[in-house]
GROMACS .gro file of C-alpha atoms in nm:
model
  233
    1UNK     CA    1  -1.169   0.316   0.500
    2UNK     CA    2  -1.093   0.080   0.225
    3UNK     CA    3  -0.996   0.133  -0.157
    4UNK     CA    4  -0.978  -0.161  -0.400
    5UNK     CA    5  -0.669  -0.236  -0.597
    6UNK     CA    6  -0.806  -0.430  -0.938
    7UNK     CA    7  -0.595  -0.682  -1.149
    8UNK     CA    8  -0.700  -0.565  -1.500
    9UNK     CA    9  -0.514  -0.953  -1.610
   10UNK     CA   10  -0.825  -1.082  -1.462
   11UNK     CA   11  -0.635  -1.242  -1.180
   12UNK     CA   12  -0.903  -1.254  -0.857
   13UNK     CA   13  -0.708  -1.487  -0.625
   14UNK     CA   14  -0.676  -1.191  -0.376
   15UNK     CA   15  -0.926  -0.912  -0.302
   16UNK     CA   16  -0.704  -0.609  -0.271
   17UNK     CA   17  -0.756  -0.313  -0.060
   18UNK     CA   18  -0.522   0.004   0.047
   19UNK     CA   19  -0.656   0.110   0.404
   20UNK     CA   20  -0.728   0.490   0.518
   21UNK     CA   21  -0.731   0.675   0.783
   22UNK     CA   22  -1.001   0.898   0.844
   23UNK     CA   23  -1.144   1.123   1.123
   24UNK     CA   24  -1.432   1.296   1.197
   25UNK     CA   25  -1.447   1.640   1.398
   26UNK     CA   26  -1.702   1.673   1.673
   27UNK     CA   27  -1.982   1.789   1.413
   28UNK     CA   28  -1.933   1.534   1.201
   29UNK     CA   29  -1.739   1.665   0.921
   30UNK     CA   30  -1.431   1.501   0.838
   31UNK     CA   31  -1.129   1.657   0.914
   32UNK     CA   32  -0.769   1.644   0.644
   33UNK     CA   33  -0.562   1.347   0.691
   34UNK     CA   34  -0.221   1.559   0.767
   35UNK     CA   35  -0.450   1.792   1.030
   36UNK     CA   36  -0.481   1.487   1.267
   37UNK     CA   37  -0.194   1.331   1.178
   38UNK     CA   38   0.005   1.597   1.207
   39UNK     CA   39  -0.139   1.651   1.600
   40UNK     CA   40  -0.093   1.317   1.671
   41UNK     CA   41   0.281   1.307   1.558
   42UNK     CA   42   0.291   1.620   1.758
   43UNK     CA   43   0.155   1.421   2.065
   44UNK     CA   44   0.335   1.096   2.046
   45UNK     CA   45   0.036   0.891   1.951
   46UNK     CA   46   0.150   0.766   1.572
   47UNK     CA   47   0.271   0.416   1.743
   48UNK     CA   48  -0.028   0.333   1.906
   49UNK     CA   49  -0.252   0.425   1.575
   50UNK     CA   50   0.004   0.218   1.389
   51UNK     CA   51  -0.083  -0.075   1.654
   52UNK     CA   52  -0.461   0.014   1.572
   53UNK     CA   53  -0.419  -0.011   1.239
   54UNK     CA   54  -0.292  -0.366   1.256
   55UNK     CA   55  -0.491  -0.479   1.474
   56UNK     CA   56  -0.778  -0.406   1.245
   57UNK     CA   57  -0.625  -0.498   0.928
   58UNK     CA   58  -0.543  -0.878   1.048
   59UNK     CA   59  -0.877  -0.847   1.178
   60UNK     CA   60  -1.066  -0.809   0.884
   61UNK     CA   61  -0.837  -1.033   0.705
   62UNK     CA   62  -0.888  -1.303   0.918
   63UNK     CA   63  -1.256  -1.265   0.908
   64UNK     CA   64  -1.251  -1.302   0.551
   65UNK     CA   65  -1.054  -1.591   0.539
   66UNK     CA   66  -1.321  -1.738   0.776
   67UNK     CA   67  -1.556  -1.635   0.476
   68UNK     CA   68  -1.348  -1.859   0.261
   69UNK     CA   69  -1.205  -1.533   0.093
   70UNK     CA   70  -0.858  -1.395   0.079
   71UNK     CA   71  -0.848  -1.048   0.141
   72UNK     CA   72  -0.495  -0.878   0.109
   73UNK     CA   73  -0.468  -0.548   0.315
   74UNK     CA   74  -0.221  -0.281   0.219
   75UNK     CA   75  -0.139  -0.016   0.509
   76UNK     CA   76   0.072   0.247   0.569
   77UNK     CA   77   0.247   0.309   0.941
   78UNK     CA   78   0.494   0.618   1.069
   79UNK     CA   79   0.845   0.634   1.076
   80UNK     CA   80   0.833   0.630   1.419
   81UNK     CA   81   0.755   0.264   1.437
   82UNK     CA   82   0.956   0.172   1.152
   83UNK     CA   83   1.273   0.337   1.347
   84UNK     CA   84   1.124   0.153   1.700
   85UNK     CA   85   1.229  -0.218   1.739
   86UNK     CA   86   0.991  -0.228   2.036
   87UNK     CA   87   0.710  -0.176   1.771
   88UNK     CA   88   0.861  -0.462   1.567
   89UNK     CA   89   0.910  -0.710   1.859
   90UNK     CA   90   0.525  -0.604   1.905
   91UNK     CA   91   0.439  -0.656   1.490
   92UNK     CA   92   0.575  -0.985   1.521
   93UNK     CA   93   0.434  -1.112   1.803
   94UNK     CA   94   0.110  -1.049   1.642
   95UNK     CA   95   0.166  -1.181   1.332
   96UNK     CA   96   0.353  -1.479   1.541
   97UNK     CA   97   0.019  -1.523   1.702
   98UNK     CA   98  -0.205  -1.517   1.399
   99UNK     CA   99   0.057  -1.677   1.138
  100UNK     CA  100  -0.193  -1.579   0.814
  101UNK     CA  101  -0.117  -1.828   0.530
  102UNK     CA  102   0.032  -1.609   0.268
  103UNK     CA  103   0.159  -1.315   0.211
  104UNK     CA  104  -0.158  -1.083   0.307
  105UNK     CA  105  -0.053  -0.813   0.507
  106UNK     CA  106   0.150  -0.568   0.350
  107UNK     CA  107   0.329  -0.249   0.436
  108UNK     CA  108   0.395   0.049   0.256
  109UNK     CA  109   0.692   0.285   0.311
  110UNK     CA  110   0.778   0.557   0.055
  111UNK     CA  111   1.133   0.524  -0.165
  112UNK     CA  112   1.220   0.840  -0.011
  113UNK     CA  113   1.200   0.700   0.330
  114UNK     CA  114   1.309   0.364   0.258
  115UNK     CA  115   1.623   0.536   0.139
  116UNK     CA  116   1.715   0.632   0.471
  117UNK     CA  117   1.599   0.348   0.657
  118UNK     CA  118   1.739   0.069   0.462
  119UNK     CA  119   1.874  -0.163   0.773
  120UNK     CA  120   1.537  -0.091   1.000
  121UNK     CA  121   1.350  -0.219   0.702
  122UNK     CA  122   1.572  -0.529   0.595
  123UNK     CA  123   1.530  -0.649   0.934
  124UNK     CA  124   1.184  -0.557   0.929
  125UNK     CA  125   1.131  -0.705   0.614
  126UNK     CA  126   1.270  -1.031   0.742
  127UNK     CA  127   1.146  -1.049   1.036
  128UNK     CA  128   0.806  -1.045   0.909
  129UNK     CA  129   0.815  -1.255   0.603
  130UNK     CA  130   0.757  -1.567   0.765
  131UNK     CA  131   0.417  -1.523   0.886
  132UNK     CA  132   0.210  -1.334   0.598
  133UNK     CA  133   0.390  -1.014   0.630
  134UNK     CA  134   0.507  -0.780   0.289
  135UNK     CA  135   0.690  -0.452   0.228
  136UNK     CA  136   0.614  -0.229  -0.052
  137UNK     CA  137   0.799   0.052  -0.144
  138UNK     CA  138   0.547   0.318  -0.215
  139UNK     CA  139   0.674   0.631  -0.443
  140UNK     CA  140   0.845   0.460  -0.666
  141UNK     CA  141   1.021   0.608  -1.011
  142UNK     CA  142   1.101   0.980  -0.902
  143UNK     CA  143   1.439   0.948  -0.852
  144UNK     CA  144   1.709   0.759  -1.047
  145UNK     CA  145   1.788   0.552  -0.807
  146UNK     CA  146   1.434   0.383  -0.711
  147UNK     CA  147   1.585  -0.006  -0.819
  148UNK     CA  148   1.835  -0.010  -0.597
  149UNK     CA  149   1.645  -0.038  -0.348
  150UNK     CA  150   1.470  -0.316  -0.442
  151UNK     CA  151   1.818  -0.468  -0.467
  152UNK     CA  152   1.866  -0.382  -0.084
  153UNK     CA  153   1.503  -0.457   0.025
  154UNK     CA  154   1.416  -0.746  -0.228
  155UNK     CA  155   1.054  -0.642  -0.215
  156UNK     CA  156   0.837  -0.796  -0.508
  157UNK     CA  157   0.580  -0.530  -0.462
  158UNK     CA  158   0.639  -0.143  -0.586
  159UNK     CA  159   0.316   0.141  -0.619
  160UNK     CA  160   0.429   0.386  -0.877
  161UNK     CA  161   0.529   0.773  -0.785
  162UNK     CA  162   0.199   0.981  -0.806
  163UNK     CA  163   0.410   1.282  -0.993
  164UNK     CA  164   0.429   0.992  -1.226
  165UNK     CA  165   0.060   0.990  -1.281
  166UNK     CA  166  -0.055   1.375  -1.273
  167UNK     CA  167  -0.219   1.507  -1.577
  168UNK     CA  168  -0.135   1.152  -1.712
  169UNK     CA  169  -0.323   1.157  -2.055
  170UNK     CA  170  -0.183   1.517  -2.170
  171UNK     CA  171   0.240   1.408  -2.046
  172UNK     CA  172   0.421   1.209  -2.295
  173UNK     CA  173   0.709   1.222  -2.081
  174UNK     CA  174   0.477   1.073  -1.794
  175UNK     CA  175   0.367   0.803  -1.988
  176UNK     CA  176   0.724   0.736  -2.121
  177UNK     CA  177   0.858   0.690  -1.792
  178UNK     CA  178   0.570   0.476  -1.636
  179UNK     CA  179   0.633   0.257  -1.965
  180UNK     CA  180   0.967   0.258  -1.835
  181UNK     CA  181   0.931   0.165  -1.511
  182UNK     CA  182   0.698  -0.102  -1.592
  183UNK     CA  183   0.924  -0.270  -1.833
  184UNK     CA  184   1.190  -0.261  -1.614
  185UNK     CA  185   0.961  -0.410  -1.283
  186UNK     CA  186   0.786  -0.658  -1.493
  187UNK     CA  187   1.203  -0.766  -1.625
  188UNK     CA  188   1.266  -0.850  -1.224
  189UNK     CA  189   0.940  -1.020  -1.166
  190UNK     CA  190   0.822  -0.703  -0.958
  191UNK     CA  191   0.474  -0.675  -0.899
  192UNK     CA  192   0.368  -0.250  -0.988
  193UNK     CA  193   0.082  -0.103  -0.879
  194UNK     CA  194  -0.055   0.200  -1.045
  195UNK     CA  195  -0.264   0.461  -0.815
  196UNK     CA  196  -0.435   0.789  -0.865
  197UNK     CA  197  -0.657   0.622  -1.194
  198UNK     CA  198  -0.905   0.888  -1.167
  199UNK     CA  199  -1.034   0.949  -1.505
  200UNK     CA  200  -1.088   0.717  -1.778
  201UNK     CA  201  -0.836   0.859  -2.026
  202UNK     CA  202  -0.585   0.716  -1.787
  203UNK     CA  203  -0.726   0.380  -1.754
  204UNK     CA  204  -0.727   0.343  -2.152
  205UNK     CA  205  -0.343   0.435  -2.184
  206UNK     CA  206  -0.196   0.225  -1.890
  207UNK     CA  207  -0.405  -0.068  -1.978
  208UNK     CA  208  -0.203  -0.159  -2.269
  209UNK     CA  209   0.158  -0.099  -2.100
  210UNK     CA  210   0.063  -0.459  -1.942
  211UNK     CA  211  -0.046  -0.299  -1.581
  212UNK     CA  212  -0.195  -0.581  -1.363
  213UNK     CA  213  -0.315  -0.367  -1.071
  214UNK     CA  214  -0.419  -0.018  -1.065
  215UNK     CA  215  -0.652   0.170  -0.823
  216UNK     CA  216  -0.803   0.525  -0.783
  217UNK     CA  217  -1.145   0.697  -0.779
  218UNK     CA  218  -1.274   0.626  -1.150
  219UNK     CA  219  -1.225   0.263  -0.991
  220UNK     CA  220  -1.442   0.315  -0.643
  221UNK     CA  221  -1.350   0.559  -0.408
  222UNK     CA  222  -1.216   0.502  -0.024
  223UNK     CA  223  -1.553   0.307   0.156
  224UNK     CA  224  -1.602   0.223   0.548
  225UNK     CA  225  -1.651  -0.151   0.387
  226UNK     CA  226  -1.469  -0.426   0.242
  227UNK     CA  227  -1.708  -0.386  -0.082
  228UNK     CA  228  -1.650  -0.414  -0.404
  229UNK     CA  229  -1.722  -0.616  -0.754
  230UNK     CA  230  -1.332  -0.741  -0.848
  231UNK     CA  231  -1.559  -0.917  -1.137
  232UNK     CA  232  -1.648  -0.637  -1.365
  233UNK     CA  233  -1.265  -0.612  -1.500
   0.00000   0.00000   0.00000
């Protein structure tokens, strides 16, 4: 499923969507994200739903450029195929084959992981950049030392720590440090996304920090389509 990511700057070059995963049990009811992904770490199956994943995103991408309209996907995949160089042989062989014409495909890894996996993800990061490939480091602003990795990484793309954003409206500290964070980014020329915009409190204090793109339920909810008005802000 899909969530938009809105520029409230009123730039619509892109159509932005965050891609979920979600699963159904055998009645129909759909089950939590870490109950099936938990099993299928358990099992050995995260790489090939990371290859799924992919394969759909660039697929959906592609048909909208065949629309005439750029569609930018972001995605998450495991650490298991972020530690596996067979899965990045595999990521860029596909992007190799498809060679999208910007930057349109993007992954997301959390600062906490990225920490830890700076040298998979430089190479990673490189070895995908040529042919409409991204990193974003998800997470971003808990700990003090969330900027250096962007000076390891050199990612132009950060998402903003969800503790960040909880109870938004009623933390003064919260805000405080998302002001932060956003003067700082916007100082390097780093694009910040802010998620978890569920109420419209929230909306009305980030909107003057000079946010660009934001997402969350008061925005649209997670849909099975690519659907949304990117007009209305």
């Amino acid at each position: 499923v899909y969530q938009p990511i809105v520029s409230l700057q009123g730039n619509r070059d892109l159509n932005r969507f965050e891609v979920f995963l979600r699963m159904l049990d055998e009645q129909g009811n759909p089950l939590q994200p870490m109950d099936f992904l938990g099993r299928a770490e358990r099992g050995d199956l995260m790489k090939s739903i990371d290859r799924l994943v992919v394969i759909s995103a660039i697929k959906e991408i592609n048909n909208g450029l065949k629309r005439d309209e750029k569609i930018k996907l972001y995605l998450r995949i495991s650490e298991q195929s972020l530690r596996d160089e067979e899965f990045a042989q595999w990521l860029m062989n596909r992007l190799a084959s498809n060679r999208l014409p910007e930057v349109l495909l993007v992954i997301q890894v959390r600062a906490d992981t990225a920490g830890y996996l700076l040298k998979h993800l430089e190479n990673l990061r490189e070895t995908m950049a040529p042919f409409g490939c991204g990193l974003l480091i998800d997470g971003f602003g808990e700990g003090v030392e969330s900027f250096r990795l962007l000076d390891h990484l050199k990612t132009k793309e950060i998402k903003v720590a969800r503790t960040l954003l909880e109870n938004f409206s009623q933390e003064p500290t919260n805000q405080a440090a998302v002001t932060k964070l956003l003067n700082e980014a916007n100082a390097r020329e780093v694009s910040v996304i802010v998620p978890n915009v569920e109420d419209p409190a929230t909306l009305q204090l980030i909107w003057p920090m000079g946010v660009d793109l934001v997402q969350g339920d008061f925005i649209q909810s997670p849909r099975k389509e690519l659907e949304f008005d990117f007009s209305q802000f």
